[in-house]
């Protein structure tokens, strides 16, 4: 950061959900020292969405930037470690009914090249093992219910995310932000005052107070109070690409043993998440209201959880899937659900929140708090939305579940991007997936190994095996060595629950 930068500005954040408090903490950590004041306004009467319990590895760097360590925040949020996501029931191809999407780690360089290699030859019809679970240490750690934190002498860090209670995380971040000097106001915004040039001038609250600011951050959730309602930035819906628009969430008792992975299982009209916390399991069913009612979804989820006769309440939620055309418009930045949402299948929303705030901070520091980089910023965020959307769409297009209209319509859905068509075509032509993804310049949204895992994890291979001699190919990588390497590496990691009990 430019050390001579000073800015006598007032940033007003509307919304006290995870997005609002993440923005407040990151901006306070970076900018309070240069003279910026931050105020956060929220309405307890409206409340927060209170879901969003899984993260990507990016969240660790958020806590690092605000100076908070795992032993402080994890116990406060009933948090657990996440090695990745297991997908159950998405493919019915024999041997591929379940696969694991790991987070990337440097140690994968010893085992994953065999999968990259084998997958090319399997697509040429040669009978080599290509199930991704065999090639990633994280998959083994998840299978063994282990933490991703190695013993001291193990020289490789492992990529990991977290599971946490969204409400507790919100409270934790609120306390941190307030302690850092963020001014916290409770009240409902009834009106947004505008300047003559079209910028936002102030927020007018239900108690008669008015809050004036220079920069406004819209974290008002699906309401989009500033970006969508006041500034009228259009919303680009993804409903043609992704059918799910509703969810129902029901907690269940803690899992034994304590898992270190999210599980995503297909349901009749969508899929269910299973997120293990230290004190409960978070469950939810994400579904399409065009295909089933809220009541049907709740019964299907309760049946899956064995909670049909339980009095534990269910929470029903609506989701608006898509993005705004511009995330930074005039003097307003939209962050979180107000800027858009892609359904939670890969738990990417908080990752987006963090990247949006970080990108905004960088763009302002580069331009001394002007709008010089606004267009470039919006373009990058939009491309990221589209890149992530395509990966999520791939789950539905590649799925071979076909027992309901929902699944049949998904796999026949013509609304897929040219980019996604190109990836699948390249895969079927036995192209090197790394080259395909790099040529498309989309490796920063989902890297080649993620595409490799989804395509090989669903068993997207020709059924017909070739009758050409196979020995050289089959023996290039010794898979017994891969198994042994992964098994022995896993001995350096401890049981998830034992680790959490001991350290936190
Ligand atoms: C079913 C589901 C599952 C999800 N799972 C995941 C997941 O696993 N991982 C992940 O990363 N994300 C997930 N998400 C997304 C995640 O929940 C959100 O990105 C995250 O909680 C941030 O929400 P938010 O802060 O933008 O909005 P909210 O939590 O809705 O907060 C909005 C805030 O704005 C305030 N507000 C609104 N209007 C006004 C007004 N007029 N005046 C004053 N205050 C106002 C509200 O009071 C509230 O404080 C999921 C979302 C859904 C719907």
Coordinates of C-alpha atoms and ligand atoms in Angstrom, one line a residue:
X1 CA 0.0 0.0 0.0
X2 CA 1.1 3.6 -0.7
X3 CA 2.4 4.7 2.7
X4 CA 1.7 8.4 2.1
X5 CA -2.0 7.7 1.3
X6 CA -4.4 9.7 3.5
X7 CA -8.2 9.9 3.0
X8 CA -10.5 12.0 5.1
X9 CA -13.6 10.0 4.2
X10 CA -16.6 8.5 5.9
X11 CA -17.6 5.0 4.7
X12 CA -21.2 4.0 5.6
X13 CA -22.0 0.3 5.4
X14 CA -25.6 -0.7 5.3
X15 CA -26.2 -4.2 6.7
X16 CA -24.8 -6.2 9.6
X17 CA -24.8 -9.7 8.1
X18 CA -21.5 -11.6 7.5
X19 CA -20.9 -9.4 4.4
X20 CA -21.3 -6.1 6.3
X21 CA -19.1 -7.1 9.2
X22 CA -16.4 -8.6 6.9
X23 CA -16.4 -5.3 5.0
X24 CA -16.2 -3.3 8.2
X25 CA -13.3 -5.4 9.6
X26 CA -11.2 -5.5 6.5
X27 CA -11.7 -1.8 5.7
X28 CA -10.9 -0.9 9.3
X29 CA -7.8 -3.0 9.3
X30 CA -6.5 -1.4 6.1
X31 CA -7.9 2.1 6.2
X32 CA -8.5 3.4 9.7
X33 CA -4.9 4.3 10.0
X34 CA -5.1 6.6 7.0
X35 CA -8.0 8.6 8.5
X36 CA -11.1 6.8 7.3
X37 CA -14.1 6.5 9.5
X38 CA -16.4 3.6 9.2
X39 CA -20.1 3.4 10.4
X40 CA -22.2 0.3 10.0
X41 CA -26.0 0.5 10.1
X42 CA -28.3 -2.5 10.5
X43 CA -31.8 -3.3 11.4
X44 CA -32.2 -6.0 14.0
X45 CA -35.9 -6.0 13.1
X46 CA -35.1 -7.1 9.5
X47 CA -32.3 -9.5 10.8
X48 CA -29.7 -11.4 8.8
X49 CA -30.1 -14.4 6.6
X50 CA -28.3 -16.6 9.2
X51 CA -27.1 -19.3 6.8
X52 CA -23.8 -19.7 5.0
X53 CA -21.8 -22.1 7.1
X54 CA -19.1 -23.4 4.8
X55 CA -16.1 -21.6 3.4
X56 CA -13.3 -22.0 0.9
X57 CA -9.6 -21.7 2.0
X58 CA -9.7 -18.0 1.2
X59 CA -11.3 -17.3 4.6
X60 CA -8.1 -18.0 6.4
X61 CA -6.4 -15.0 4.7
X62 CA -9.4 -12.8 5.8
X63 CA -8.7 -13.7 9.4
X64 CA -5.0 -13.2 8.9
X65 CA -5.6 -9.7 7.5
X66 CA -7.7 -8.7 10.5
X67 CA -5.2 -10.3 12.9
X68 CA -7.5 -13.0 14.4
X69 CA -6.2 -16.5 15.0
X70 CA -8.1 -19.8 14.7
X71 CA -7.9 -20.5 18.4
X72 CA -9.8 -17.2 19.0
X73 CA -12.6 -17.3 16.4
X74 CA -13.1 -21.1 15.8
X75 CA -14.4 -22.0 19.3
X76 CA -16.5 -18.8 19.5
X77 CA -18.3 -19.9 16.3
X78 CA -18.5 -23.7 17.0
X79 CA -16.2 -24.0 13.9
X80 CA -14.7 -27.2 12.4
X81 CA -12.2 -27.8 9.6
X82 CA -13.2 -28.6 6.1
X83 CA -11.0 -30.7 3.8
X84 CA -13.4 -30.3 0.9
X85 CA -16.8 -31.4 -0.3
X86 CA -18.1 -34.9 -1.0
X87 CA -20.7 -35.2 -3.7
X88 CA -23.0 -38.2 -3.3
X89 CA -25.5 -39.4 -5.8
X90 CA -24.8 -36.9 -8.5
X91 CA -23.6 -39.6 -10.9
X92 CA -25.1 -43.0 -11.4
X93 CA -22.1 -44.2 -13.5
X94 CA -20.8 -47.4 -11.8
X95 CA -17.9 -46.7 -9.6
X96 CA -18.5 -43.0 -9.7
X97 CA -21.6 -42.6 -7.4
X98 CA -19.6 -40.5 -5.0
X99 CA -16.5 -38.3 -5.3
X100 CA -14.6 -35.7 -3.3
X101 CA -13.7 -32.2 -4.4
X102 CA -10.5 -31.4 -2.4
X103 CA -8.9 -28.0 -1.8
X104 CA -5.5 -27.6 -3.5
X105 CA -2.3 -28.4 -1.6
X106 CA 1.3 -28.3 -2.6
X107 CA 1.7 -32.0 -1.7
X108 CA -0.7 -32.9 -4.5
X109 CA 2.2 -32.4 -6.9
X110 CA 3.4 -35.9 -5.8
X111 CA 0.2 -37.8 -6.5
X112 CA -2.2 -35.8 -8.7
X113 CA -0.1 -35.8 -11.9
X114 CA -1.0 -39.5 -12.2
X115 CA -4.7 -38.6 -12.3
X116 CA -4.1 -35.9 -15.0
X117 CA -2.2 -38.5 -17.0
X118 CA -4.5 -41.4 -16.5
X119 CA -7.6 -39.3 -17.3
X120 CA -6.2 -38.4 -20.8
X121 CA -5.6 -42.1 -21.5
X122 CA -8.9 -43.2 -20.0
X123 CA -10.6 -40.8 -22.4
X124 CA -8.7 -42.6 -25.2
X125 CA -10.3 -45.8 -24.1
X126 CA -7.4 -47.2 -22.0
X127 CA -8.5 -48.9 -18.8
X128 CA -6.6 -47.0 -16.1
X129 CA -8.0 -45.8 -12.7
X130 CA -9.3 -42.3 -12.8
X131 CA -11.4 -41.9 -9.7
X132 CA -10.1 -38.6 -8.1
X133 CA -10.5 -39.8 -4.5
X134 CA -7.4 -42.0 -4.9
X135 CA -5.1 -39.1 -5.8
X136 CA -5.6 -36.5 -3.2
X137 CA -4.4 -36.5 0.4
X138 CA -7.4 -34.3 1.4
X139 CA -9.8 -37.0 0.3
X140 CA -8.0 -39.5 2.6
X141 CA -8.1 -37.0 5.5
X142 CA -11.8 -36.4 5.0
X143 CA -12.4 -40.2 4.8
X144 CA -10.5 -40.7 8.0
X145 CA -12.2 -37.8 9.8
X146 CA -8.9 -36.0 10.3
X147 CA -7.9 -32.4 10.7
X148 CA -6.0 -30.7 7.8
X149 CA -3.4 -29.4 10.3
X150 CA -0.3 -31.6 10.2
X151 CA 2.0 -32.6 13.0
X152 CA 4.9 -30.1 13.5
X153 CA 7.4 -32.2 11.5
X154 CA 5.4 -32.6 8.4
X155 CA 6.7 -30.1 5.9
X156 CA 3.7 -29.5 3.7
X157 CA 0.8 -27.2 4.6
X158 CA -2.6 -28.5 3.4
X159 CA -5.3 -26.3 1.9
X160 CA -8.5 -26.2 4.0
X161 CA -11.7 -24.2 4.7
X162 CA -14.0 -24.1 7.6
X163 CA -17.5 -24.8 8.8
X164 CA -19.1 -22.4 11.3
X165 CA -22.3 -21.1 12.8
X166 CA -23.2 -18.1 10.6
X167 CA -24.9 -16.2 13.4
X168 CA -22.0 -16.7 15.8
X169 CA -19.6 -15.6 13.2
X170 CA -21.6 -12.5 12.6
X171 CA -21.6 -11.7 16.3
X172 CA -17.9 -12.4 16.6
X173 CA -17.1 -10.1 13.7
X174 CA -19.4 -7.4 15.0
X175 CA -17.6 -7.4 18.4
X176 CA -14.2 -7.3 16.6
X177 CA -15.3 -4.4 14.4
X178 CA -16.8 -2.4 17.2
X179 CA -13.6 -2.9 19.3
X180 CA -11.6 -1.6 16.3
X181 CA -13.6 1.6 16.3
X182 CA -16.3 0.9 13.7
X183 CA -19.4 3.0 14.8
X184 CA -22.4 0.7 15.0
X185 CA -26.0 2.1 14.6
X186 CA -29.2 0.1 14.8
X187 CA -32.1 1.4 12.8
X188 CA -34.0 0.8 9.6
X189 CA -33.2 2.7 6.5
X190 CA -36.5 4.2 5.2
X191 CA -35.1 6.5 2.5
X192 CA -31.9 7.1 0.6
X193 CA -31.0 10.7 0.0
X194 CA -29.3 11.5 -3.3
X195 CA -26.9 14.2 -4.5
X196 CA -27.7 16.2 -7.6
X197 CA -25.0 14.3 -9.6
X198 CA -26.7 10.9 -8.8
X199 CA -24.4 9.8 -6.0
X200 CA -25.8 8.7 -2.7
X201 CA -25.7 11.5 -0.1
X202 CA -27.2 9.9 3.0
X203 CA -29.3 7.2 4.7
X204 CA -32.5 8.3 6.5
X205 CA -33.4 6.1 9.4
X206 CA -36.8 5.3 11.0
X207 CA -35.8 7.1 14.2
X208 CA -35.4 10.4 12.3
X209 CA -31.6 10.3 12.1
X210 CA -29.7 10.9 8.9
X211 CA -26.2 9.4 8.2
X212 CA -24.1 11.3 5.7
X213 CA -21.2 9.5 4.0
X214 CA -18.7 9.7 1.1
X215 CA -18.7 6.0 0.2
X216 CA -21.6 3.7 0.8
X217 CA -21.3 -0.1 1.0
X218 CA -24.5 -2.0 0.3
X219 CA -24.6 -5.1 2.4
X220 CA -28.3 -5.2 2.8
X221 CA -28.7 -8.7 1.5
X222 CA -31.2 -9.8 -1.1
X223 CA -33.0 -6.4 -0.5
X224 CA -30.3 -4.6 -2.4
X225 CA -31.5 -1.3 -0.8
X226 CA -28.8 0.9 -2.3
X227 CA -27.4 -0.7 -5.4
X228 CA -30.7 -2.1 -6.8
X229 CA -33.4 0.1 -5.3
X230 CA -31.8 3.5 -4.9
X231 CA -29.3 3.4 -7.8
X232 CA -31.4 1.2 -10.0
X233 CA -28.5 -1.0 -11.2
X234 CA -30.2 -3.8 -13.2
X235 CA -30.0 -7.4 -12.0
X236 CA -28.9 -10.2 -14.4
X237 CA -30.8 -13.3 -13.4
X238 CA -29.2 -16.8 -13.7
X239 CA -32.5 -18.5 -13.4
X240 CA -32.3 -20.1 -16.9
X241 CA -28.9 -21.6 -16.0
X242 CA -29.6 -22.6 -12.4
X243 CA -33.2 -23.7 -11.4
X244 CA -32.8 -23.6 -7.6
X245 CA -34.5 -20.6 -5.9
X246 CA -35.4 -21.9 -2.5
X247 CA -34.0 -23.7 0.5
X248 CA -35.1 -25.2 3.8
X249 CA -32.7 -25.6 6.7
X250 CA -33.0 -28.0 9.7
X251 CA -30.3 -28.6 12.3
X252 CA -29.6 -32.1 13.6
X253 CA -27.5 -33.5 16.5
X254 CA -23.7 -33.6 16.3
X255 CA -22.2 -36.2 14.0
X256 CA -20.0 -39.0 15.5
X257 CA -17.2 -39.2 14.5
X258 CA -16.8 -35.4 13.8
X259 CA -16.5 -35.2 10.1
X260 CA -14.1 -32.8 8.3
X261 CA -15.9 -32.4 5.0
X262 CA -19.2 -31.0 3.7
X263 CA -21.5 -33.6 2.2
X264 CA -23.7 -32.7 -0.7
X265 CA -26.3 -35.3 -1.6
X266 CA -28.8 -35.1 -4.4
X267 CA -32.5 -35.0 -3.6
X268 CA -35.5 -35.4 -5.9
X269 CA -35.6 -31.7 -6.7
X270 CA -32.2 -30.4 -5.8
X271 CA -29.5 -31.3 -3.2
X272 CA -29.0 -31.3 0.5
X273 CA -26.0 -30.0 2.4
X274 CA -24.6 -31.6 5.6
X275 CA -22.2 -29.3 7.5
X276 CA -20.7 -30.6 10.7
X277 CA -20.2 -28.1 13.5
X278 CA -18.9 -28.9 17.0
X279 CA -22.4 -28.7 18.6
X280 CA -24.7 -29.7 15.8
X281 CA -25.0 -30.5 12.1
X282 CA -26.3 -27.9 9.7
X283 CA -28.6 -29.4 7.1
X284 CA -30.5 -27.8 4.3
X285 CA -32.2 -28.7 1.0
X286 CA -31.7 -26.4 -1.9
X287 CA -34.5 -26.9 -4.4
X288 CA -36.4 -25.5 -7.3
X289 CA -39.9 -24.1 -6.4
X290 CA -40.9 -24.7 -10.0
X291 CA -40.6 -28.4 -9.3
X292 CA -41.7 -28.9 -5.7
X293 CA -43.5 -27.1 -2.9
X294 CA -41.8 -25.9 0.4
X295 CA -43.9 -28.5 2.3
X296 CA -42.7 -31.4 0.0
X297 CA -39.1 -30.2 0.4
X298 CA -39.3 -30.1 4.2
X299 CA -40.8 -33.6 4.3
X300 CA -38.1 -35.0 2.0
X301 CA -35.4 -33.4 4.1
X302 CA -36.9 -34.5 7.4
X303 CA -37.2 -38.0 6.0
X304 CA -33.6 -38.0 5.0
X305 CA -32.5 -36.8 8.5
X306 CA -34.9 -39.1 10.3
X307 CA -36.6 -36.1 11.9
X308 CA -40.1 -36.6 10.6
X309 CA -41.6 -36.6 14.0
X310 CA -39.2 -34.1 15.5
X311 CA -40.3 -30.6 16.7
X312 CA -37.1 -29.0 15.6
X313 CA -38.2 -26.0 13.5
X314 CA -37.4 -25.7 9.8
X315 CA -36.3 -22.4 8.3
X316 CA -37.6 -21.7 4.7
X317 CA -35.6 -19.3 2.6
X318 CA -35.9 -17.8 -0.9
X319 CA -32.8 -17.2 -3.1
X320 CA -32.4 -14.7 -5.8
X321 CA -29.8 -16.2 -8.2
X322 CA -27.8 -13.9 -10.4
X323 CA -25.8 -10.7 -10.1
X324 CA -26.1 -7.0 -10.5
X325 CA -24.7 -5.4 -13.7
X326 CA -22.3 -3.3 -11.8
X327 CA -21.0 -4.0 -8.3
X328 CA -19.3 -0.6 -7.8
X329 CA -21.5 2.1 -9.2
X330 CA -21.1 5.8 -8.4
X331 CA -20.1 6.1 -4.8
X332 CA -21.6 2.7 -3.8
X333 CA -20.1 -0.7 -3.6
X334 CA -22.4 -3.8 -3.3
X335 CA -21.0 -6.7 -1.3
X336 CA -22.7 -10.0 -0.4
X337 CA -26.2 -11.0 -1.4
X338 CA -27.0 -7.5 -2.5
X339 CA -24.4 -7.9 -5.4
X340 CA -25.7 -11.3 -6.3
X341 CA -25.7 -15.0 -5.4
X342 CA -24.9 -18.3 -7.0
X343 CA -26.5 -21.1 -5.2
X344 CA -24.4 -22.5 -2.3
X345 CA -23.3 -25.9 -3.9
X346 CA -19.6 -25.0 -3.7
X347 CA -19.9 -22.6 -0.7
X348 CA -18.4 -19.7 -2.7
X349 CA -20.4 -16.7 -1.4
X350 CA -18.1 -15.5 1.4
X351 CA -15.1 -16.0 -0.9
X352 CA -16.9 -13.6 -3.3
X353 CA -17.5 -11.2 -0.4
X354 CA -13.8 -11.2 0.5
X355 CA -12.6 -10.8 -3.1
X356 CA -15.0 -7.9 -3.7
X357 CA -13.8 -6.0 -0.7
X358 CA -10.1 -6.7 -1.4
X359 CA -10.5 -5.7 -5.0
X360 CA -12.2 -2.5 -4.0
X361 CA -9.5 -1.7 -1.5
X362 CA -6.8 -2.3 -4.1
X363 CA -8.6 -0.2 -6.8
X364 CA -9.0 2.7 -4.4
X365 CA -5.4 2.6 -3.2
X366 CA -4.1 2.5 -6.7
X367 CA -6.1 5.5 -7.7
X368 CA -6.0 7.6 -4.5
X369 CA -9.7 7.0 -3.9
X370 CA -11.0 7.9 -7.4
X371 CA -13.2 5.8 -9.7
X372 CA -10.4 5.3 -12.3
X373 CA -10.5 1.5 -11.9
X374 CA -14.2 1.1 -11.5
X375 CA -14.9 -0.4 -15.0
X376 CA -12.0 -2.8 -14.7
X377 CA -13.2 -3.9 -11.2
X378 CA -16.8 -4.5 -12.4
X379 CA -15.6 -6.5 -15.4
X380 CA -13.4 -8.7 -13.2
X381 CA -16.2 -9.4 -10.7
X382 CA -18.7 -10.1 -13.4
X383 CA -16.3 -12.6 -15.1
X384 CA -15.7 -14.2 -11.8
X385 CA -19.5 -14.6 -11.3
X386 CA -19.8 -16.2 -14.7
X387 CA -16.8 -18.4 -14.2
X388 CA -18.2 -19.8 -10.9
X389 CA -21.7 -20.1 -12.3
X390 CA -20.4 -22.3 -15.1
X391 CA -18.7 -24.6 -12.7
X392 CA -21.9 -25.0 -10.7
X393 CA -23.9 -25.5 -13.9
X394 CA -21.5 -28.2 -14.8
X395 CA -22.6 -30.2 -11.8
X396 CA -26.2 -30.3 -13.1
X397 CA -25.3 -30.9 -16.8
X398 CA -22.9 -33.7 -16.0
X399 CA -25.2 -35.4 -13.5
X400 CA -26.8 -38.6 -14.6
X401 CA -29.6 -38.7 -12.1
X402 CA -32.8 -38.8 -14.1
X403 CA -35.6 -40.0 -11.8
X404 CA -37.6 -36.7 -11.8
X405 CA -38.4 -33.9 -14.3
X406 CA -36.1 -31.7 -12.3
X407 CA -33.0 -33.8 -13.1
X408 CA -34.1 -34.5 -16.7
X409 CA -34.7 -30.8 -17.4
X410 CA -31.3 -30.0 -15.8
X411 CA -29.4 -32.4 -17.9
X412 CA -31.2 -31.2 -21.1
X413 CA -30.9 -27.5 -20.2
X414 CA -29.8 -25.7 -23.4
X415 CA -28.7 -22.6 -21.4
X416 CA -25.1 -23.3 -21.0
X417 CA -22.2 -20.9 -21.8
X418 CA -20.0 -21.4 -24.8
X419 CA -17.1 -21.6 -22.3
X420 CA -18.7 -24.6 -20.6
X421 CA -19.5 -26.3 -23.9
X422 CA -15.9 -25.8 -25.0
X423 CA -14.6 -27.4 -21.7
X424 CA -16.8 -30.5 -22.1
X425 CA -15.9 -30.8 -25.8
X426 CA -12.2 -30.6 -25.0
X427 CA -12.6 -33.2 -22.3
X428 CA -14.4 -35.6 -24.6
X429 CA -11.6 -35.1 -27.3
X430 CA -9.0 -36.2 -24.7
X431 CA -7.4 -32.7 -24.5
X432 CA -5.1 -31.9 -21.7
X433 CA -7.6 -30.2 -19.2
X434 CA -4.8 -27.8 -17.9
X435 CA -4.4 -26.4 -21.4
X436 CA -8.1 -26.1 -22.0
X437 CA -8.7 -24.2 -18.8
X438 CA -5.6 -22.0 -19.3
X439 CA -6.5 -21.2 -22.9
X440 CA -10.0 -20.1 -21.7
X441 CA -8.2 -17.9 -19.1
X442 CA -10.6 -19.2 -16.4
X443 CA -8.1 -20.9 -14.1
X444 CA -8.5 -18.2 -11.3
X445 CA -12.2 -19.1 -10.9
X446 CA -11.8 -22.9 -10.8
X447 CA -8.3 -24.3 -11.5
X448 CA -7.7 -27.3 -13.8
X449 CA -7.6 -29.8 -10.9
X450 CA -11.2 -28.8 -9.9
X451 CA -12.4 -29.4 -13.5
X452 CA -10.5 -32.6 -13.6
X453 CA -12.1 -33.8 -10.3
X454 CA -15.6 -32.9 -11.4
X455 CA -15.3 -34.5 -14.9
X456 CA -13.5 -37.6 -13.8
X457 CA -15.5 -37.7 -10.5
X458 CA -18.7 -38.0 -12.4
X459 CA -17.1 -40.7 -14.6
X460 CA -17.4 -38.8 -17.8
X461 CA -15.4 -41.3 -19.9
X462 CA -16.2 -43.3 -23.1
X463 CA -17.8 -46.6 -22.2
X464 CA -15.9 -48.4 -24.9
X465 CA -12.4 -49.5 -24.0
X466 CA -9.7 -49.6 -26.7
X467 CA -8.1 -52.8 -27.7
X468 CA -4.7 -51.2 -28.3
X469 CA -1.8 -52.5 -26.1
X470 CA -2.1 -50.7 -22.8
X471 CA 0.9 -51.7 -20.8
X472 CA 3.1 -48.7 -21.2
X473 CA 0.3 -46.3 -20.3
X474 CA -0.9 -48.3 -17.4
X475 CA 2.5 -48.6 -15.9
X476 CA 3.8 -45.0 -16.3
X477 CA 2.5 -44.2 -12.7
X478 CA 2.7 -46.8 -10.0
X479 CA -0.7 -46.4 -8.3
X480 CA 0.4 -48.6 -5.4
X481 CA 3.1 -46.0 -4.7
X482 CA 0.4 -43.3 -4.8
X483 CA -1.8 -45.2 -2.3
X484 CA 1.2 -45.8 -0.1
X485 CA 2.3 -42.2 -0.3
X486 CA -1.1 -40.8 0.6
X487 CA -1.7 -43.4 3.4
X488 CA 1.7 -42.7 5.0
X489 CA 1.2 -38.9 4.6
X490 CA -2.1 -39.2 6.4
X491 CA -0.4 -40.6 9.5
X492 CA 0.9 -37.1 10.2
X493 CA -2.6 -35.8 10.9
X494 CA -4.8 -36.2 13.9
X495 CA -8.4 -37.1 14.5
X496 CA -10.5 -34.0 13.9
X497 CA -12.4 -34.0 17.2
X498 CA -9.4 -34.9 19.3
X499 CA -7.5 -32.0 17.7
X500 CA -10.3 -29.5 18.3
X501 CA -10.8 -30.6 21.9
X502 CA -7.0 -30.4 22.6
X503 CA -6.3 -27.0 20.9
X504 CA -9.5 -25.1 21.1
Ligands
LIG1 C1 -29.5 -21.4 1.5 C2 -28.2 -20.7 1.6 C3 -27.0 -21.3 1.9 C4 -25.8 -20.6 1.9 N1 -24.7 -21.3 2.1 C5 -23.5 -20.7 2.1 C6 -22.3 -21.4 2.3 O1 -22.2 -22.5 2.6 N2 -21.1 -20.7 2.2 C7 -21.1 -19.3 1.9 O2 -20.0 -18.7 1.8 N3 -22.3 -18.7 1.7 C8 -23.4 -19.3 1.8 N4 -24.6 -18.6 1.6 C9 -24.5 -17.2 1.4 C10 -24.3 -16.5 2.7 O3 -25.4 -16.8 3.6 C11 -24.3 -15.0 2.5 O4 -23.4 -14.6 1.5 C12 -23.8 -14.3 3.8 O5 -24.5 -14.7 4.9 C13 -23.8 -12.8 3.6 O6 -25.1 -12.3 3.6 P1 -25.3 -10.7 3.6 O7 -24.5 -10.2 4.7 O8 -25.0 -10.2 2.3 O9 -26.9 -10.6 3.9 P2 -27.8 -10.7 5.2 O10 -27.2 -11.7 6.1 O11 -29.2 -10.9 4.7 O12 -27.7 -9.3 5.9 C14 -28.4 -8.2 5.4 C15 -28.3 -7.1 6.4 O13 -28.8 -5.9 5.9 C16 -29.7 -5.3 6.9 N5 -30.8 -4.5 6.2 C17 -31.5 -4.9 5.1 N6 -32.3 -3.9 4.7 C18 -32.1 -2.9 5.7 C19 -32.7 -1.6 5.9 N7 -33.7 -1.1 5.1 N8 -32.3 -0.9 6.9 C20 -31.3 -1.4 7.7 N9 -30.7 -2.6 7.6 C21 -31.1 -3.3 6.6 C22 -30.2 -6.5 7.6 O14 -30.7 -6.1 8.9 C23 -29.0 -7.3 7.8 O15 -28.2 -6.9 8.8 C24 -25.8 -19.3 1.6 C25 -27.0 -18.6 1.3 C26 -28.2 -19.3 1.3 C27 -29.4 -18.5 0.9

